[in-house]
Amino acid sequence: MLFVENKEVVLPGSLLTDNDNYKLGRGTFKEKGKIYSDITGLVYINSDTISVIPFKYTYKPQYGDLIIGRVTSSSYSSWSININSTYHGYLSTSELYDKNEQNINNIINVNDMLLLRVANVDEINRVKLTLRARGLGKFNQGIIVRVKQPTVHFLSEENAFITTMIQEYTYTDMIVAKNGLIWINGLKENVEMILKIIEKIEEQPFKHNLIKNVQNMIINP
């Protein structure tokens, strides 16, 4: 059975469910067949998955996450990547190795912003990243803003259609990364409108009727 309701506030260790049909989502752990909250946050139940969305900014990498990272240094074998987390990210040079390339740094440089996926997280919290998927690579234009995890959740999971709607009405491109960074590219006035929408979500991401309010901002700027 469920011991909590959707969007209920819970503390670390709170019992969420003992129903084996539920899968572990973010911010949860399983012990003796029961699922508990691993953090302080808001319960989110989506079909057969139960998660807890943190109030404060925290990003814990998981396999397959789409993230945005900044190159901080390079070596012969890898680039160090800041992934907006306490975890250390790295990208192997073998990801882009080309025997015809004389200088690997001509491809990726320090301070470049990259769209990546998490390939693995090891036992000492090192995050192996990859560019080997369609659409991944270096950002050459647009802006990147940092947001809180509830905003990421609002725009990429619970109400992903809102992100699509924003792009269609403003003629912009937008990527919401799991690690609390959003890339936006478009005309200046449209980007400024999106920033106002994001600010509105940041203020009260769990507010009742927030979806309706955001839709009104998009349709009637």
PDB file of N, CA and C in Angstrom, residues 61-64 88 90 117-123 125-130:
ATOM      1  N   PRO A  61      24.000  12.150 -10.216  1.00  0.00           N
ATOM      2  CA  PRO A  61      23.995  11.568 -11.560  1.00  0.00           C
ATOM      3  C   PRO A  61      23.508  10.125 -11.578  1.00  0.00           C
ATOM      4  N   GLN A  62      22.787   9.803 -12.634  1.00  0.00           N
ATOM      5  CA  GLN A  62      22.344   8.440 -12.875  1.00  0.00           C
ATOM      6  C   GLN A  62      22.605   8.082 -14.325  1.00  0.00           C
ATOM      7  N   TYR A  63      22.797   6.797 -14.561  1.00  0.00           N
ATOM      8  CA  TYR A  63      23.067   6.313 -15.915  1.00  0.00           C
ATOM      9  C   TYR A  63      21.986   6.803 -16.893  1.00  0.00           C
ATOM     10  N   GLY A  64      22.448   7.338 -18.007  1.00  0.00           N
ATOM     11  CA  GLY A  64      21.529   7.770 -19.052  1.00  0.00           C
ATOM     12  C   GLY A  64      21.074   9.210 -18.959  1.00  0.00           C
ATOM     13  N   HIS A  88      32.422  14.300  -9.751  1.00  0.00           N
ATOM     14  CA  HIS A  88      33.413  14.703 -10.746  1.00  0.00           C
ATOM     15  C   HIS A  88      33.124  14.020 -12.073  1.00  0.00           C
ATOM     16  N   TYR A  90      34.055  13.230 -16.174  1.00  0.00           N
ATOM     17  CA  TYR A  90      35.177  13.194 -17.119  1.00  0.00           C
ATOM     18  C   TYR A  90      34.726  12.584 -18.448  1.00  0.00           C
ATOM     19  N   ARG A 117      25.738  12.652 -22.081  1.00  0.00           N
ATOM     20  CA  ARG A 117      24.959  11.708 -21.299  1.00  0.00           C
ATOM     21  C   ARG A 117      25.870  10.999 -20.304  1.00  0.00           C
ATOM     22  N   VAL A 118      25.283  10.615 -19.176  1.00  0.00           N
ATOM     23  CA  VAL A 118      26.031   9.877 -18.164  1.00  0.00           C
ATOM     24  C   VAL A 118      26.141   8.422 -18.610  1.00  0.00           C
ATOM     25  N   ALA A 119      27.393   7.945 -18.746  1.00  0.00           N
ATOM     26  CA  ALA A 119      27.631   6.563 -19.181  1.00  0.00           C
ATOM     27  C   ALA A 119      27.809   5.622 -18.001  1.00  0.00           C
ATOM     28  N   ASN A 120      28.346   6.166 -16.880  1.00  0.00           N
ATOM     29  CA  ASN A 120      28.578   5.315 -15.707  1.00  0.00           C
ATOM     30  C   ASN A 120      28.935   6.194 -14.505  1.00  0.00           C
ATOM     31  N   VAL A 121      28.567   5.730 -13.321  1.00  0.00           N
ATOM     32  CA  VAL A 121      28.968   6.382 -12.067  1.00  0.00           C
ATOM     33  C   VAL A 121      29.626   5.308 -11.218  1.00  0.00           C
ATOM     34  N   ASP A 122      30.916   5.505 -10.874  1.00  0.00           N
ATOM     35  CA  ASP A 122      31.618   4.460 -10.130  1.00  0.00           C
ATOM     36  C   ASP A 122      31.470   4.640  -8.622  1.00  0.00           C
ATOM     37  N   GLU A 123      32.131   3.756  -7.857  1.00  0.00           N
ATOM     38  CA  GLU A 123      31.967   3.721  -6.396  1.00  0.00           C
ATOM     39  C   GLU A 123      32.574   4.918  -5.683  1.00  0.00           C
ATOM     40  N   ASN A 125      32.269   7.998  -6.951  1.00  0.00           N
ATOM     41  CA  ASN A 125      31.491   9.125  -7.485  1.00  0.00           C
ATOM     42  C   ASN A 125      32.126   9.830  -8.685  1.00  0.00           C
ATOM     43  N   ARG A 126      32.937   9.107  -9.427  1.00  0.00           N
ATOM     44  CA  ARG A 126      33.421   9.649 -10.695  1.00  0.00           C
ATOM     45  C   ARG A 126      32.388   9.333 -11.767  1.00  0.00           C
ATOM     46  N   VAL A 127      32.093  10.341 -12.582  1.00  0.00           N
ATOM     47  CA  VAL A 127      31.032  10.192 -13.573  1.00  0.00           C
ATOM     48  C   VAL A 127      31.635  10.140 -14.972  1.00  0.00           C
ATOM     49  N   LYS A 128      31.530   8.978 -15.588  1.00  0.00           N
ATOM     50  CA  LYS A 128      32.006   8.828 -16.960  1.00  0.00           C
ATOM     51  C   LYS A 128      30.934   9.355 -17.901  1.00  0.00           C
ATOM     52  N   LEU A 129      31.333  10.245 -18.804  1.00  0.00           N
ATOM     53  CA  LEU A 129      30.387  10.887 -19.716  1.00  0.00           C
ATOM     54  C   LEU A 129      30.633  10.435 -21.152  1.00  0.00           C
ATOM     55  N   THR A 130      29.617  10.587 -21.969  1.00  0.00           N
ATOM     56  CA  THR A 130      29.755  10.197 -23.362  1.00  0.00           C
ATOM     57  C   THR A 130      29.116  11.223 -24.296  1.00  0.00           C
TER      58      THR A 130
END
